[in-house]
Amino acid sequence: MSKKVLVFIENKGGKLRNVSFEALTVANELADGGEVNAVLFGPGATEFVQEVSQYGSNKVYVLEHESLATYTTDAYTQALCQLIEEVEAEVILLGHTAVGKDVAPRVAARLGAGLVSDCTGVELEDGEIVFTRPIYAGKAFQKKVFSQGKVFATLRPNNFELKENLVQAEVIPFQPVIKDLRTIVKEIVRKTASGVDLSEAKIIVSGGRGVKSKDGFKPLQELSEVLGGAVGASRGACDAEFCDYALQIGQTGKVVTPDLYIACGISGAIQHLAGMSNSKVIVAINKDPEAPIFQIADYGIVGDLFEVVPLITEEFKKV
Ligand code: FAD
């Protein structure tokens, strides 16, 4: 049965997030001949319509309200509720990002809709949408089906194929009524200077307690720069103050699915695996041959990371 799907397009620091395009690709598969619509937020959002059109959208709703310039729970919740009611969207897709995780359950609750979070698979089976999501820190997967009503889903970044599908989208300005805001963002102070967003990075070089100090992260930083990736960390490294918590990967940190994950001096605790075990290729560097990380690694190097990492960096510099 054809469906009306709405995709929340997320803009982070003036750049649209890749997971939004992944969501558009999924939306086109789910719509089953129905409508795929996208929504852009904030002043100047119209300039992104062309980019959104490349991934197949029949209509792009543009909400250029000044209160939507920066994400706030209040303003986005009000705007999204009004738009969903106006367009009568049946399936609403968002990225499983900080913003998606915040706004999706709130809007779903207000509209009395269902929600599936952190989906790693979404398929159409006999006209029904089947959502797959990991449970028990990634040890098992759950499949969910909603037989009636609206449903929201947040999609884990880097898990869905991107397909270009140029459609000349109709651009529809929409003016939501936004009032009684309890928060206003005055300034955003960014901590990480790296240009690569950890949750969408294709390559991650991650350090654990085995890096031993703040300086111990330098060889990892160098390798990630050569590979065009991002640096991540275990909670062990963050707790030891070797790096910022913004880098933490795992159950209580970021969930990542890069093409390549290089774990350096990380033992492989279950809570860490929960955040990275779906990576396509895992390389572990650890001096303990019994470290649990080797059980999920595709390639394991038993050795001292301070010797191994610079050697790998030198080799990649030659490529
Ligand atoms: P360790 O377990 O101490 O391992 C260090 C490793 O480095 C060892 O395997 C050692 O052999 C190796 N090593 C040492 N020196 C070298 C060297 N020179 N070269 C190569 N290898 C070397 N953890 C997370 O990561 N993310 C989470 O989100 C998270 N959430 C948690 C939530 C809860 C509720 C709890 C209870 C724990 C959570 N943890 C999380 C913590 C987790 O249980 C582990 O304590 C943590 O992951 C360990 O970090 P680590 O692997 O860096 O340190």
Tab-separated table of C-alpha atoms and ligand atoms in Angstrom:
chain	number	residue	atom	x	y	z
A	1	MET	CA	0.000	0.000	0.000
A	2	SER	CA	1.446	3.388	-0.954
A	3	LYS	CA	2.576	5.620	1.883
A	4	LYS	CA	3.267	9.290	2.543
A	5	VAL	CA	6.788	9.514	3.928
A	6	LEU	CA	8.354	12.648	5.384
A	7	VAL	CA	12.117	12.961	5.888
A	8	PHE	CA	13.580	15.362	8.441
A	9	ILE	CA	16.646	16.913	6.792
A	10	GLU	CA	19.242	17.820	9.385
A	11	ASN	CA	21.630	20.696	8.889
A	12	LYS	CA	24.737	20.656	11.036
A	13	GLY	CA	26.871	23.788	10.909
A	14	GLY	CA	25.692	24.745	7.403
A	15	LYS	CA	26.083	21.245	5.943
A	16	LEU	CA	23.312	18.706	5.438
A	17	ARG	CA	23.964	15.433	7.229
A	18	ASN	CA	24.566	12.354	5.133
A	19	VAL	CA	22.131	10.318	7.198
A	20	SER	CA	19.325	12.583	5.908
A	21	PHE	CA	20.132	11.486	2.345
A	22	GLU	CA	20.272	7.867	3.504
A	23	ALA	CA	16.808	8.409	4.984
A	24	LEU	CA	15.576	9.796	1.646
A	25	THR	CA	16.825	6.660	-0.115
A	26	VAL	CA	14.951	4.512	2.423
A	27	ALA	CA	11.859	6.723	2.047
A	28	ASN	CA	11.779	6.107	-1.704
A	29	GLU	CA	11.812	2.356	-1.107
A	30	LEU	CA	9.060	2.556	1.528
A	31	ALA	CA	6.733	4.981	-0.254
A	32	ASP	CA	5.722	2.173	-2.650
A	33	GLY	CA	4.394	4.630	-5.206
A	34	GLY	CA	3.276	7.131	-2.566
A	35	GLU	CA	4.785	10.542	-1.832
A	36	VAL	CA	8.262	11.264	-0.494
A	37	ASN	CA	8.522	14.665	1.117
A	38	ALA	CA	11.428	16.365	2.842
A	39	VAL	CA	11.556	19.193	5.335
A	40	LEU	CA	14.300	21.806	5.676
A	41	PHE	CA	14.557	24.139	8.646
A	42	GLY	CA	15.851	27.648	9.310
A	43	PRO	CA	16.458	30.920	7.480
A	44	GLY	CA	18.249	30.326	4.162
A	45	ALA	CA	17.075	26.699	4.002
A	46	THR	CA	15.874	27.165	0.393
A	47	GLU	CA	19.477	27.068	-0.805
A	48	PHE	CA	19.614	23.351	0.114
A	49	VAL	CA	16.579	22.312	-1.964
A	50	GLN	CA	18.697	21.359	-4.994
A	51	GLU	CA	20.893	19.090	-2.890
A	52	VAL	CA	17.856	17.376	-1.372
A	53	SER	CA	16.280	16.886	-4.829
A	54	GLN	CA	19.208	14.674	-5.852
A	55	TYR	CA	17.992	11.918	-3.549
A	56	GLY	CA	14.368	11.864	-4.654
A	57	SER	CA	11.820	14.099	-3.029
A	58	ASN	CA	8.429	15.020	-4.518
A	59	LYS	CA	7.956	18.041	-2.288
A	60	VAL	CA	10.400	19.947	-0.124
A	61	TYR	CA	8.818	21.912	2.701
A	62	VAL	CA	10.909	24.898	3.688
A	63	LEU	CA	10.433	26.295	7.185
A	64	GLU	CA	12.442	29.505	7.162
A	65	HIS	CA	11.249	30.707	10.567
A	66	GLU	CA	13.980	32.580	12.432
A	67	SER	CA	13.367	30.528	15.606
A	68	LEU	CA	14.551	27.475	13.664
A	69	ALA	CA	18.001	28.896	12.872
A	70	THR	CA	19.538	26.660	15.547
A	71	TYR	CA	18.051	23.486	16.958
A	72	THR	CA	16.023	23.866	20.117
A	73	THR	CA	13.661	21.208	21.372
A	74	ASP	CA	10.754	23.613	21.834
A	75	ALA	CA	10.847	25.326	18.462
A	76	TYR	CA	11.494	22.222	16.369
A	77	THR	CA	8.831	20.206	18.207
A	78	GLN	CA	6.195	22.859	17.542
A	79	ALA	CA	7.191	23.285	13.897
A	80	LEU	CA	7.416	19.571	13.131
A	81	CYS	CA	4.072	18.752	14.807
A	82	GLN	CA	2.317	21.398	12.728
A	83	LEU	CA	3.937	20.295	9.475
A	84	ILE	CA	3.184	16.595	10.006
A	85	GLU	CA	-0.465	17.368	10.656
A	86	GLU	CA	-0.609	19.631	7.613
A	87	VAL	CA	0.950	17.105	5.188
A	88	GLU	CA	-0.641	14.053	6.869
A	89	ALA	CA	2.643	12.145	6.813
A	90	GLU	CA	2.299	8.495	7.792
A	91	VAL	CA	5.974	7.580	8.148
A	92	ILE	CA	8.501	10.107	9.458
A	93	LEU	CA	12.213	9.334	9.123
A	94	LEU	CA	15.048	11.079	10.964
A	95	GLY	CA	18.717	10.349	11.589
A	96	HIS	CA	19.605	8.680	14.885
A	97	THR	CA	21.629	11.758	15.835
A	98	ALA	CA	21.532	13.966	18.920
A	99	VAL	CA	18.777	16.019	17.256
A	100	GLY	CA	16.836	13.006	15.927
A	101	LYS	CA	17.005	11.264	19.312
A	102	ASP	CA	15.667	14.394	21.013
A	103	VAL	CA	12.897	15.527	18.699
A	104	ALA	CA	11.463	12.226	17.385
A	105	PRO	CA	10.111	10.778	20.663
A	106	ARG	CA	8.754	14.172	21.722
A	107	VAL	CA	6.825	14.769	18.505
A	108	ALA	CA	5.707	11.122	18.330
A	109	ALA	CA	4.301	11.363	21.862
A	110	ARG	CA	2.478	14.612	21.087
A	111	LEU	CA	0.889	13.105	17.992
A	112	GLY	CA	0.145	9.765	19.642
A	113	ALA	CA	2.340	7.992	17.098
A	114	GLY	CA	4.673	4.987	17.291
A	115	LEU	CA	8.467	5.253	17.348
A	116	VAL	CA	11.297	2.892	16.515
A	117	SER	CA	14.724	4.224	17.363
A	118	ASP	CA	18.219	3.381	16.127
A	119	CYS	CA	17.077	1.323	13.134
A	120	THR	CA	19.769	-0.575	11.273
A	121	GLY	CA	17.337	-2.001	8.726
A	122	VAL	CA	14.010	-0.935	7.220
A	123	GLU	CA	12.266	-3.129	4.653
A	124	LEU	CA	8.962	-3.407	2.945
A	125	GLU	CA	7.552	-6.948	3.293
A	126	ASP	CA	4.145	-7.713	1.777
A	127	GLY	CA	3.206	-4.049	2.009
A	128	GLU	CA	4.219	-3.808	5.673
A	129	ILE	CA	7.234	-1.876	6.939
A	130	VAL	CA	9.569	-4.017	9.030
A	131	PHE	CA	12.008	-2.059	11.201
A	132	THR	CA	15.128	-3.780	12.570
A	133	ARG	CA	16.983	-2.427	15.583
A	134	PRO	CA	19.704	-3.786	17.852
A	135	ILE	CA	18.909	-4.681	21.469
A	136	TYR	CA	21.045	-5.883	24.423
A	137	ALA	CA	23.979	-3.700	23.313
A	138	GLY	CA	23.935	-5.191	19.811
A	139	LYS	CA	23.864	-8.844	20.890
A	140	ALA	CA	20.442	-9.399	19.312
A	141	PHE	CA	18.137	-7.720	16.813
A	142	GLN	CA	14.472	-6.928	17.146
A	143	LYS	CA	12.028	-6.612	14.239
A	144	LYS	CA	9.065	-4.281	14.647
A	145	VAL	CA	5.902	-3.809	12.619
A	146	PHE	CA	3.202	-1.171	13.143
A	147	SER	CA	-0.166	-2.265	11.902
A	148	GLN	CA	-1.842	1.133	12.230
A	149	GLY	CA	-1.228	4.828	12.787
A	150	LYS	CA	1.716	7.085	12.177
A	151	VAL	CA	5.202	5.855	12.852
A	152	PHE	CA	8.493	7.655	13.472
A	153	ALA	CA	11.856	5.976	12.924
A	154	THR	CA	15.369	7.189	13.610
A	155	LEU	CA	17.997	5.597	11.348
A	156	ARG	CA	21.524	4.777	12.472
A	157	PRO	CA	23.992	6.746	10.287
A	158	ASN	CA	26.134	4.851	7.734
A	159	ASN	CA	23.788	1.820	7.698
A	160	PHE	CA	21.768	2.485	4.589
A	161	GLU	CA	22.875	2.668	0.999
A	162	LEU	CA	22.774	6.059	-0.706
A	163	LYS	CA	21.100	6.151	-4.115
A	164	GLU	CA	20.952	9.294	-6.201
A	165	ASN	CA	17.509	9.775	-7.697
A	166	LEU	CA	17.080	13.216	-9.214
A	167	VAL	CA	13.476	14.408	-8.996
A	168	GLN	CA	12.380	17.978	-9.685
A	169	ALA	CA	10.913	18.754	-6.285
A	170	GLU	CA	8.076	21.157	-5.667
A	171	VAL	CA	9.218	23.709	-3.095
A	172	ILE	CA	6.583	24.612	-0.516
A	173	PRO	CA	7.220	27.346	2.057
A	174	PHE	CA	5.529	26.631	5.384
A	175	GLN	CA	5.207	29.161	8.207
A	176	PRO	CA	4.710	27.399	11.558
A	177	VAL	CA	3.382	29.261	14.579
A	178	ILE	CA	6.157	29.134	17.170
A	179	LYS	CA	5.484	30.601	20.599
A	180	ASP	CA	6.343	30.426	24.305
A	181	LEU	CA	9.936	29.323	23.726
A	182	ARG	CA	11.698	28.361	26.929
A	183	THR	CA	15.191	28.271	25.417
A	184	ILE	CA	17.050	30.479	22.967
A	185	VAL	CA	20.530	29.580	21.688
A	186	LYS	CA	22.827	32.593	21.950
A	187	GLU	CA	26.086	31.015	20.849
A	188	ILE	CA	27.518	27.633	19.963
A	189	VAL	CA	31.027	26.915	21.216
A	190	ARG	CA	32.505	23.951	19.377
A	191	LYS	CA	35.003	21.753	21.179
A	192	THR	CA	36.395	19.579	18.405
A	193	ALA	CA	38.340	21.233	15.626
A	194	SER	CA	38.286	18.144	13.389
A	195	GLY	CA	36.211	18.563	10.253
A	196	VAL	CA	35.003	14.940	10.220
A	197	ASP	CA	31.874	14.168	12.194
A	198	LEU	CA	32.527	11.058	14.313
A	199	SER	CA	29.077	9.496	13.872
A	200	GLU	CA	29.241	9.777	10.074
A	201	ALA	CA	32.998	9.176	9.596
A	202	LYS	CA	33.920	6.432	7.133
A	203	ILE	CA	37.197	5.761	8.965
A	204	ILE	CA	37.736	5.973	12.730
A	205	VAL	CA	40.997	5.536	14.610
A	206	SER	CA	40.044	4.961	18.208
A	207	GLY	CA	42.172	4.971	21.346
A	208	GLY	CA	41.703	3.320	24.722
A	209	ARG	CA	43.413	3.350	28.075
A	210	GLY	CA	46.377	1.752	26.294
A	211	VAL	CA	47.319	5.148	24.776
A	212	LYS	CA	48.370	6.066	28.335
A	213	SER	CA	48.190	9.890	28.089
A	214	LYS	CA	46.874	12.877	26.130
A	215	ASP	CA	50.071	12.834	24.080
A	216	GLY	CA	49.481	9.148	23.384
A	217	PHE	CA	46.606	10.202	21.108
A	218	LYS	CA	48.994	12.082	18.780
A	219	PRO	CA	50.012	9.046	16.653
A	220	LEU	CA	46.297	8.145	16.348
A	221	GLN	CA	45.478	11.701	15.272
A	222	GLU	CA	48.207	11.536	12.648
A	223	LEU	CA	46.950	8.216	11.258
A	224	SER	CA	43.374	9.508	11.092
A	225	GLU	CA	44.526	12.634	9.228
A	226	VAL	CA	46.409	10.541	6.669
A	227	LEU	CA	43.296	8.375	6.193
A	228	GLY	CA	40.865	11.322	6.166
A	229	GLY	CA	39.053	9.895	9.187
A	230	ALA	CA	38.126	10.916	12.699
A	231	VAL	CA	39.505	10.045	16.137
A	232	GLY	CA	37.335	8.206	18.650
A	233	ALA	CA	37.932	6.797	22.126
A	234	SER	CA	36.827	4.267	24.703
A	235	ARG	CA	35.304	5.418	27.944
A	236	GLY	CA	38.472	4.170	29.630
A	237	ALA	CA	40.460	6.825	27.756
A	238	CYS	CA	37.859	9.526	28.470
A	239	ASP	CA	37.641	8.670	32.184
A	240	ALA	CA	41.442	8.856	32.391
A	241	GLU	CA	41.181	12.391	30.898
A	242	PHE	CA	43.294	11.493	27.852
A	243	CYS	CA	40.606	13.017	25.632
A	244	ASP	CA	37.219	14.695	25.624
A	245	TYR	CA	33.991	12.755	26.265
A	246	ALA	CA	32.767	14.002	22.879
A	247	LEU	CA	34.965	11.246	21.408
A	248	GLN	CA	33.497	8.412	23.468
A	249	ILE	CA	32.146	5.470	21.497
A	250	GLY	CA	29.920	2.841	23.061
A	251	GLN	CA	26.758	2.175	24.947
A	252	THR	CA	26.869	5.524	26.733
A	253	GLY	CA	28.753	7.296	23.951
A	254	LYS	CA	28.318	7.565	20.201
A	255	VAL	CA	27.227	4.656	18.037
A	256	VAL	CA	29.288	4.460	14.869
A	257	THR	CA	29.278	2.304	11.749
A	258	PRO	CA	32.338	3.301	9.723
A	259	ASP	CA	33.805	1.317	6.827
A	260	LEU	CA	37.000	0.937	8.863
A	261	TYR	CA	37.421	1.035	12.663
A	262	ILE	CA	40.950	0.835	14.047
A	263	ALA	CA	40.897	0.100	17.795
A	264	CYS	CA	44.214	0.931	19.465
A	265	GLY	CA	44.825	-0.110	23.067
A	266	ILE	CA	41.134	-0.910	23.637
A	267	SER	CA	40.313	-4.143	25.470
A	268	GLY	CA	36.867	-4.632	23.889
A	269	ALA	CA	34.431	-4.383	26.804
A	270	ILE	CA	30.820	-5.153	25.871
A	271	GLN	CA	29.853	-1.492	26.446
A	272	HIS	CA	32.460	-0.385	23.914
A	273	LEU	CA	31.428	-3.041	21.381
A	274	ALA	CA	27.835	-1.759	21.609
A	275	GLY	CA	28.986	1.398	19.853
A	276	MET	CA	31.190	-0.002	17.103
A	277	SER	CA	30.618	-3.723	16.481
A	278	ASN	CA	28.609	-3.003	13.307
A	279	SER	CA	31.651	-1.365	11.675
A	280	LYS	CA	32.315	-2.952	8.294
A	281	VAL	CA	35.994	-3.785	8.903
A	282	ILE	CA	37.521	-3.809	12.397
A	283	VAL	CA	41.265	-3.725	12.993
A	284	ALA	CA	42.487	-4.224	16.565
A	285	ILE	CA	45.942	-3.316	17.825
A	286	ASN	CA	46.602	-4.602	21.325
A	287	LYS	CA	49.613	-6.000	23.091
A	288	ASP	CA	47.505	-8.586	24.922
A	289	PRO	CA	46.712	-11.510	22.566
A	290	GLU	CA	43.813	-12.488	24.885
A	291	ALA	CA	42.083	-9.085	24.635
A	292	PRO	CA	38.358	-9.624	23.842
A	293	ILE	CA	38.504	-7.055	21.016
A	294	PHE	CA	40.266	-9.712	18.892
A	295	GLN	CA	37.092	-11.834	18.976
A	296	ILE	CA	35.226	-9.331	16.815
A	297	ALA	CA	38.200	-7.961	14.837
A	298	ASP	CA	38.562	-8.799	11.145
A	299	TYR	CA	42.293	-8.118	11.423
A	300	GLY	CA	44.276	-8.293	14.652
A	301	ILE	CA	47.760	-6.997	15.340
A	302	VAL	CA	49.345	-8.151	18.601
A	303	GLY	CA	51.850	-5.450	19.423
A	304	ASP	CA	52.627	-2.132	21.030
A	305	LEU	CA	50.432	0.559	19.498
A	306	PHE	CA	53.251	3.109	19.779
A	307	GLU	CA	55.289	0.993	17.364
A	308	VAL	CA	52.486	-0.297	15.136
A	309	VAL	CA	50.448	2.901	14.546
A	310	PRO	CA	53.379	5.029	13.233
A	311	LEU	CA	54.382	2.158	10.902
A	312	ILE	CA	50.867	1.977	9.455
A	313	THR	CA	50.806	5.770	9.066
A	314	GLU	CA	54.092	5.717	7.136
A	315	GLU	CA	52.765	3.004	4.812
A	316	PHE	CA	49.541	4.931	4.098
A	317	LYS	CA	51.549	8.088	3.403
A	318	LYS	CA	53.174	6.219	0.507
A	319	VAL	CA	49.807	5.395	-1.116
B	1	FAD	P1	41.051	-1.211	29.356
B	1	FAD	O1	39.954	-2.185	29.541
B	1	FAD	O2	41.906	-0.866	30.510
B	1	FAD	O3	41.961	-1.761	28.162
B	1	FAD	C1	43.177	-1.178	27.773
B	1	FAD	C2	43.772	-2.105	26.736
B	1	FAD	O4	44.944	-1.508	26.213
B	1	FAD	C3	44.184	-3.483	27.278
B	1	FAD	O5	43.549	-4.497	26.511
B	1	FAD	C4	45.703	-3.522	27.123
B	1	FAD	O6	46.188	-4.791	26.770
B	1	FAD	C5	45.899	-2.539	25.981
B	1	FAD	N1	47.211	-1.879	25.947
B	1	FAD	C6	47.872	-1.288	26.973
B	1	FAD	N2	49.021	-0.732	26.532
B	1	FAD	C7	49.081	-0.988	25.200
B	1	FAD	C8	50.026	-0.674	24.185
B	1	FAD	N3	51.126	0.058	24.448
B	1	FAD	N4	49.790	-1.109	22.912
B	1	FAD	C9	48.687	-1.845	22.618
B	1	FAD	N5	47.744	-2.173	23.563
B	1	FAD	C10	47.947	-1.739	24.822
B	1	FAD	N6	33.163	1.894	27.689
B	1	FAD	C11	33.223	2.425	26.446
B	1	FAD	O7	34.253	2.351	25.767
B	1	FAD	N7	32.139	3.082	25.945
B	1	FAD	C12	30.982	3.202	26.620
B	1	FAD	O8	30.037	3.818	26.105
B	1	FAD	C13	30.893	2.633	27.910
B	1	FAD	N8	29.751	2.707	28.614
B	1	FAD	C14	29.688	2.081	29.829
B	1	FAD	C15	28.488	2.066	30.534
B	1	FAD	C16	28.409	1.425	31.748
B	1	FAD	C17	27.098	1.405	32.465
B	1	FAD	C18	29.545	0.790	32.294
B	1	FAD	C19	29.453	0.065	33.616
B	1	FAD	C20	30.730	0.798	31.631
B	1	FAD	C21	30.834	1.447	30.383
B	1	FAD	N9	32.018	1.488	29.678
B	1	FAD	C22	32.041	2.003	28.422
B	1	FAD	C23	33.302	1.046	30.291
B	1	FAD	C24	33.740	-0.330	29.863
B	1	FAD	O9	33.158	-1.313	30.698
B	1	FAD	C25	35.279	-0.464	29.955
B	1	FAD	O10	35.683	-0.157	31.272
B	1	FAD	C26	36.028	0.462	28.999
B	1	FAD	O11	35.530	0.305	27.699
B	1	FAD	C27	37.509	0.091	29.024
B	1	FAD	O12	38.234	0.968	28.229
B	1	FAD	P2	39.581	0.507	27.550
B	1	FAD	O13	39.341	-0.691	26.692
B	1	FAD	O14	40.172	1.707	26.921
B	1	FAD	O15	40.495	0.166	28.808
